[in-house]
Amino acid sequence: MPSVERRASPQLIGSRAGGLHSRTIEVLDQRGIAERFLSQGKTYPFAPFHPISLDISDFPTRHNYVLGLRQNHVERILAEWIGELAVTIYRGREVTGFAQDDTGVAVALSDKSVAPRGISRRVAMAAAASFAKQPASSFPAGIRRRAG
């Protein structure tokens, strides 16, 4: 399934997240890739919550810790995994619209190209959700967001 990414390159500018919470690690584990992240970070049995730290070592999960790992490393590891899956990435573009018919979904991109028809409905729904989060003032002329 193709992916649309606003950034032209995978390089991050500035500092972002510093770790992964236990639920995120559980999801990565369900996909069989948690160890890739665990091997590159440091686990902590507590979760920071403003001025205090919460002990999560007794959480009912196999991953009852927070993983200290900067976002640039998280994104690098994810990019390596995506590369193994041979996923097409449309970089430097945004979703500007989509249309569905019996053969699948066509996704219009900001460079006026269209991602190939046949994209699954699930992918289109994720694109639609992202598209619908934009403020109404950012929609191209002639495209209206439904209220609701």
Coordinates of N, CA and C in Angstrom, one line a residue:
M1 N 0.8 -1.2 0.0 CA 0.0 0.0 0.0 C 0.9 1.2 0.0
P2 N 0.6 2.2 -0.8 CA 1.4 3.4 -0.9 C 1.2 4.3 0.3
S3 N 2.2 5.2 0.6 CA 2.1 6.1 1.7 C 2.4 7.5 1.1
V4 N 1.7 8.5 1.6 CA 1.9 9.9 1.2 C 2.5 10.6 2.4
E5 N 3.6 11.3 2.2 CA 4.4 12.0 3.2 C 4.6 13.4 2.8
R6 N 4.2 14.3 3.7 CA 4.4 15.8 3.4 C 5.9 16.2 3.2
R7 N 6.7 15.6 4.1 CA 8.2 16.0 4.0 C 8.8 15.4 2.8
A8 N 9.7 16.2 2.2 CA 10.4 15.8 1.0 C 11.5 14.7 1.2
S9 N 12.0 14.7 2.5 CA 13.0 13.7 2.8 C 12.7 13.2 4.2
P10 N 13.3 12.1 4.6 CA 13.0 11.5 5.9 C 13.7 12.2 7.1
Q11 N 14.5 13.2 6.7 CA 15.3 13.9 7.7 C 14.4 14.8 8.6
L12 N 14.6 14.8 9.9 CA 13.8 15.6 10.8 C 14.5 16.9 11.1
I13 N 13.8 17.9 11.3 CA 14.3 19.2 11.7 C 13.9 19.5 13.1
G14 N 14.9 19.6 14.0 CA 14.6 19.9 15.4 C 14.3 18.7 16.2
S15 N 14.1 18.9 17.5 CA 13.9 17.8 18.4 C 12.4 17.5 18.5
R16 N 12.1 16.3 18.7 CA 10.7 15.9 18.8 C 10.6 14.9 19.9
A17 N 9.7 13.9 19.8 CA 9.5 12.9 20.9 C 10.8 12.2 21.4
G18 N 10.8 11.9 22.6 CA 11.9 11.3 23.2 C 11.7 9.8 23.6
G19 N 10.6 9.2 23.2 CA 10.4 7.8 23.6 C 9.1 7.3 23.2
L20 N 8.9 6.0 23.5 CA 7.7 5.3 23.2 C 7.0 4.7 24.4
H21 N 5.7 4.9 24.5 CA 5.0 4.3 25.7 C 4.7 2.9 25.5
S22 N 4.3 2.2 26.5 CA 4.0 0.8 26.5 C 3.0 0.3 25.4
R23 N 2.0 1.1 25.2 CA 1.0 0.7 24.2 C 1.5 0.7 22.8
T24 N 2.4 1.7 22.5 CA 3.0 1.8 21.2 C 3.9 0.6 21.0
I25 N 4.6 0.2 22.1 CA 5.5 -1.0 21.9 C 4.7 -2.2 21.7
E26 N 3.6 -2.3 22.4 CA 2.7 -3.5 22.2 C 2.3 -3.6 20.7
V27 N 1.9 -2.5 20.1 CA 1.5 -2.5 18.7 C 2.7 -2.9 17.8
L28 N 3.8 -2.3 18.1 CA 5.0 -2.7 17.3 C 5.3 -4.2 17.5
D29 N 5.1 -4.7 18.7 CA 5.3 -6.1 18.9 C 4.3 -7.0 18.2
Q30 N 3.1 -6.5 18.0 CA 2.1 -7.3 17.2 C 2.5 -7.4 15.8
R31 N 3.3 -6.5 15.3 CA 3.8 -6.5 13.9 C 5.1 -7.1 13.8
G32 N 5.7 -7.6 14.9 CA 6.9 -8.4 14.9 C 8.1 -7.5 14.8
I33 N 8.0 -6.2 15.2 CA 9.2 -5.3 15.0 C 9.6 -4.6 16.3
A34 N 9.0 -4.9 17.4 CA 9.4 -4.3 18.7 C 10.8 -4.4 19.0
E35 N 11.4 -5.6 18.8 CA 12.8 -5.8 19.2 C 13.7 -4.8 18.4
R36 N 13.4 -4.4 17.2 CA 14.2 -3.4 16.5 C 14.4 -2.1 17.3
F37 N 13.3 -1.7 17.9 CA 13.3 -0.5 18.7 C 13.9 -0.7 20.1
L38 N 13.6 -1.8 20.7 CA 14.1 -2.1 22.1 C 15.6 -2.2 22.0
S39 N 16.2 -2.8 21.0 CA 17.6 -3.0 20.9 C 18.4 -1.6 20.7
Q40 N 17.7 -0.6 20.4 CA 18.3 0.7 20.1 C 18.0 1.8 21.2
G41 N 17.1 1.4 22.2 CA 16.8 2.4 23.2 C 17.1 1.9 24.6
K42 N 16.6 2.6 25.6 CA 16.7 2.2 27.0 C 15.4 2.2 27.6
T43 N 15.1 1.1 28.4 CA 13.8 1.0 29.0 C 13.8 1.6 30.4
Y44 N 12.6 2.2 30.8 CA 12.5 2.8 32.1 C 11.1 2.4 32.7
P45 N 11.1 2.0 34.0 CA 9.9 1.4 34.6 C 8.9 2.5 35.0
F46 N 9.1 3.7 34.6 CA 8.2 4.8 35.0 C 7.8 5.7 33.8
A47 N 6.7 6.4 33.9 CA 6.3 7.3 32.8 C 6.2 8.7 33.4
P48 N 6.9 9.6 32.8 CA 6.9 11.0 33.3 C 5.5 11.6 33.1
F49 N 5.0 12.2 34.2 CA 3.7 12.9 34.2 C 3.9 14.3 34.8
H50 N 4.2 15.3 34.1 CA 4.6 16.6 34.5 C 5.6 16.6 35.6
P51 N 5.2 17.0 36.9 CA 6.3 17.1 37.9 C 6.6 15.8 38.5
I52 N 5.9 14.7 38.2 CA 6.1 13.4 38.9 C 6.3 12.3 37.9
S53 N 6.8 11.2 38.3 CA 6.9 10.0 37.5 C 6.0 8.9 38.0
L54 N 5.3 8.3 37.1 CA 4.4 7.2 37.5 C 5.0 5.9 37.3
D55 N 5.0 5.0 38.3 CA 5.6 3.7 38.3 C 4.6 2.8 37.4
I56 N 5.1 2.3 36.3 CA 4.2 1.5 35.5 C 4.7 0.0 35.4
S57 N 5.6 -0.3 36.3 CA 6.2 -1.6 36.3 C 5.2 -2.7 36.6
D58 N 4.0 -2.3 37.2 CA 3.0 -3.4 37.5 C 1.8 -3.3 36.5
F59 N 2.0 -2.6 35.4 CA 1.0 -2.7 34.3 C 0.8 -4.1 33.8
P60 N -0.4 -4.5 33.5 CA -0.6 -5.9 33.0 C -0.3 -6.0 31.5
T61 N 1.0 -5.9 31.2 CA 1.4 -6.0 29.8 C 2.9 -6.6 29.8
R62 N 3.3 -7.2 28.7 CA 4.7 -7.6 28.6 C 5.6 -6.4 28.5
H63 N 5.1 -5.3 28.1 CA 5.9 -4.1 27.9 C 5.5 -3.0 29.0
N64 N 5.8 -3.3 30.2 CA 5.5 -2.4 31.3 C 6.6 -1.4 31.6
Y65 N 6.9 -0.7 30.6 CA 8.0 0.3 30.7 C 7.8 1.3 29.6
V66 N 8.6 2.4 29.7 CA 8.7 3.4 28.6 C 10.0 3.2 28.0
L67 N 10.1 3.3 26.6 CA 11.3 3.2 25.9 C 11.9 4.5 25.6
G68 N 13.1 4.8 26.1 CA 13.8 6.1 25.7 C 14.4 5.9 24.4
L69 N 13.9 6.6 23.4 CA 14.5 6.5 22.0 C 14.0 7.7 21.2
R70 N 14.9 8.5 20.8 CA 14.5 9.8 20.1 C 13.8 9.5 18.8
Q71 N 12.9 10.4 18.4 CA 12.1 10.3 17.2 C 12.9 10.0 16.0
N72 N 14.0 10.7 15.8 CA 14.8 10.5 14.6 C 15.2 9.0 14.5
H73 N 15.5 8.3 15.6 CA 15.8 6.9 15.5 C 14.5 6.1 15.3
V74 N 13.4 6.4 15.9 CA 12.1 5.7 15.6 C 11.8 5.8 14.2
E75 N 11.9 7.0 13.6 CA 11.6 7.1 12.1 C 12.5 6.4 11.2
R76 N 13.8 6.4 11.6 CA 14.8 5.6 10.8 C 14.5 4.1 10.8
I77 N 14.2 3.6 12.0 CA 13.8 2.2 12.1 C 12.6 1.8 11.3
L78 N 11.6 2.7 11.4 CA 10.3 2.5 10.7 C 10.6 2.5 9.2
A79 N 11.5 3.5 8.7 CA 11.8 3.6 7.3 C 12.5 2.3 6.8
E80 N 13.4 1.8 7.6 CA 14.1 0.5 7.3 C 13.0 -0.6 7.1
W81 N 12.1 -0.7 8.0 CA 11.0 -1.7 7.9 C 10.2 -1.5 6.7
I82 N 9.8 -0.3 6.4 CA 8.9 0.0 5.2 C 9.7 -0.3 4.0
G83 N 11.0 -0.1 4.0 CA 11.8 -0.4 2.8 C 11.8 -1.9 2.6
E84 N 11.8 -2.7 3.6 CA 11.7 -4.2 3.4 C 10.4 -4.6 2.8
L85 N 9.3 -3.8 3.1 CA 8.0 -4.2 2.6 C 7.8 -3.7 1.2
A86 N 8.7 -3.0 0.6 CA 8.6 -2.4 -0.8 C 7.4 -1.6 -0.9
V87 N 7.2 -0.7 0.0 CA 6.0 0.3 0.0 C 6.4 1.5 -0.8
T88 N 5.6 1.9 -1.7 CA 5.8 3.2 -2.5 C 5.5 4.4 -1.6
I89 N 6.4 5.3 -1.5 CA 6.3 6.5 -0.7 C 6.2 7.7 -1.6
Y90 N 5.2 8.5 -1.6 CA 5.1 9.7 -2.3 C 5.5 10.8 -1.4
R91 N 6.8 11.3 -1.5 CA 7.3 12.3 -0.6 C 7.1 13.7 -1.2
G92 N 7.0 14.6 -0.3 CA 6.9 16.0 -0.6 C 5.5 16.3 -1.2
R93 N 4.5 15.6 -0.8 CA 3.1 15.7 -1.3 C 2.1 15.6 -0.2
E94 N 0.9 16.1 -0.5 CA -0.2 15.9 0.4 C -1.4 15.4 -0.3
V95 N -2.3 14.8 0.4 CA -3.6 14.3 -0.2 C -4.5 15.6 -0.3
T96 N -5.0 15.7 -1.5 CA -5.9 16.9 -1.8 C -7.3 16.4 -2.1
G97 N -7.5 15.1 -2.3 CA -8.8 14.6 -2.6 C -8.8 13.1 -2.9
F98 N -9.9 12.5 -3.1 CA -10.0 11.1 -3.4 C -11.3 10.8 -4.0
A99 N -11.4 9.7 -4.8 CA -12.6 9.3 -5.5 C -12.6 7.7 -5.4
Q100 N -13.8 7.2 -5.2 CA -13.9 5.7 -5.1 C -14.9 5.2 -6.2
D101 N -14.5 4.0 -6.8 CA -15.4 3.3 -7.7 C -15.3 1.9 -7.4
D102 N -15.8 1.0 -8.3 CA -15.8 -0.4 -8.1 C -14.3 -1.0 -8.1
T103 N -13.4 -0.3 -8.7 CA -12.0 -0.8 -8.9 C -11.1 -0.4 -7.7
G104 N -11.6 0.5 -6.9 CA -10.8 0.9 -5.8 C -10.9 2.4 -5.5
V105 N -9.8 3.0 -5.0 CA -9.9 4.4 -4.7 C -8.7 5.1 -5.3
A106 N -8.9 6.3 -6.0 CA -7.9 7.1 -6.5 C -7.6 8.2 -5.5
V107 N -6.4 8.5 -5.2 CA -6.0 9.5 -4.3 C -5.3 10.6 -5.0
A108 N -5.9 11.9 -5.0 CA -5.3 13.0 -5.7 C -4.2 13.6 -4.7
L109 N -3.1 13.9 -5.3 CA -2.0 14.5 -4.6 C -1.7 16.0 -4.9
S110 N -1.0 16.7 -4.0 CA -0.8 18.1 -4.2 C 0.0 18.5 -5.4
D111 N 0.7 17.6 -6.0 CA 1.5 17.9 -7.2 C 0.7 17.6 -8.5
K112 N -0.6 17.4 -8.3 CA -1.6 17.2 -9.4 C -1.5 15.7 -9.9
S113 N -0.7 14.9 -9.3 CA -0.6 13.5 -9.7 C -1.7 12.7 -8.9
V114 N -1.9 11.5 -9.3 CA -2.9 10.6 -8.7 C -2.2 9.3 -8.3
A115 N -2.3 8.9 -7.1 CA -1.8 7.6 -6.7 C -2.6 6.6 -7.4
P116 N -2.0 5.5 -7.8 CA -2.7 4.5 -8.6 C -4.0 4.0 -8.1
R117 N -5.0 3.8 -9.0 CA -6.3 3.3 -8.6 C -6.1 1.9 -8.1
G118 N -7.0 1.5 -7.2 CA -6.8 0.1 -6.6 C -6.4 0.1 -5.2
I119 N -6.1 1.3 -4.7 CA -5.8 1.4 -3.2 C -7.0 1.0 -2.4
S120 N -6.7 0.2 -1.4 CA -7.8 -0.3 -0.6 C -8.7 0.7 0.1
R121 N -9.9 0.4 0.4 CA -10.8 1.3 1.1 C -10.2 1.7 2.4
R122 N -9.5 0.8 3.1 CA -9.0 1.1 4.4 C -7.9 2.2 4.3
V123 N -7.1 2.2 3.3 CA -6.1 3.2 3.1 C -6.8 4.5 2.8
A124 N -7.8 4.5 1.9 CA -8.5 5.7 1.6 C -9.2 6.3 2.8
M125 N -9.7 5.5 3.7 CA -10.4 6.0 4.9 C -9.3 6.7 5.8
A126 N -8.1 6.2 5.9 CA -7.1 6.8 6.6 C -6.7 8.2 6.0
A127 N -6.6 8.2 4.7 CA -6.4 9.4 3.9 C -7.5 10.4 4.2
A128 N -8.7 9.9 4.1 CA -9.9 10.8 4.3 C -9.9 11.4 5.7
A129 N -9.5 10.6 6.7 CA -9.5 11.1 8.1 C -8.5 12.2 8.2
S130 N -7.3 12.0 7.6 CA -6.2 13.0 7.7 C -6.7 14.3 6.9
F131 N -7.3 14.1 5.8 CA -7.7 15.2 4.9 C -8.8 16.0 5.6
A132 N -9.7 15.3 6.3 CA -10.8 16.0 7.0 C -10.4 16.8 8.2
K133 N -9.2 16.5 8.8 CA -8.7 17.2 9.9 C -8.2 18.6 9.6
Q134 N -8.0 18.9 8.3 CA -7.5 20.2 7.9 C -8.6 21.3 8.2
P135 N -8.2 22.5 8.6 CA -9.1 23.6 8.7 C -9.8 23.9 7.4
A136 N -11.1 24.2 7.4 CA -11.9 24.5 6.2 C -11.2 25.5 5.3
S137 N -10.5 26.5 5.9 CA -9.8 27.5 5.0 C -8.7 27.0 4.2
S138 N -8.2 25.7 4.5 CA -7.1 25.2 3.8 C -7.5 24.3 2.6
F139 N -8.8 24.1 2.4 CA -9.3 23.2 1.3 C -9.2 24.0 0.0
P140 N -8.8 23.3 -1.1 CA -8.7 23.9 -2.4 C -10.1 24.4 -2.8
A141 N -10.2 25.4 -3.7 CA -11.4 25.9 -4.1 C -12.3 24.8 -4.7
G142 N -13.6 24.8 -4.4 CA -14.5 23.8 -5.0 C -14.6 22.5 -4.2
I143 N -13.7 22.3 -3.1 CA -13.8 21.1 -2.3 C -14.4 21.5 -1.0
R144 N -15.4 20.9 -0.6 CA -16.1 21.2 0.7 C -16.0 20.1 1.7
R145 N -15.8 20.4 2.9 CA -15.8 19.4 3.9 C -17.2 19.3 4.5
R146 N -17.7 18.0 4.6 CA -19.0 17.8 5.2 C -19.0 18.1 6.7
A147 N -20.1 18.8 7.1 CA -20.2 19.0 8.6 C -20.5 17.7 9.3
G148 N -20.1 17.6 10.5 CA -20.4 16.4 11.2 C -19.3 15.9 11.9

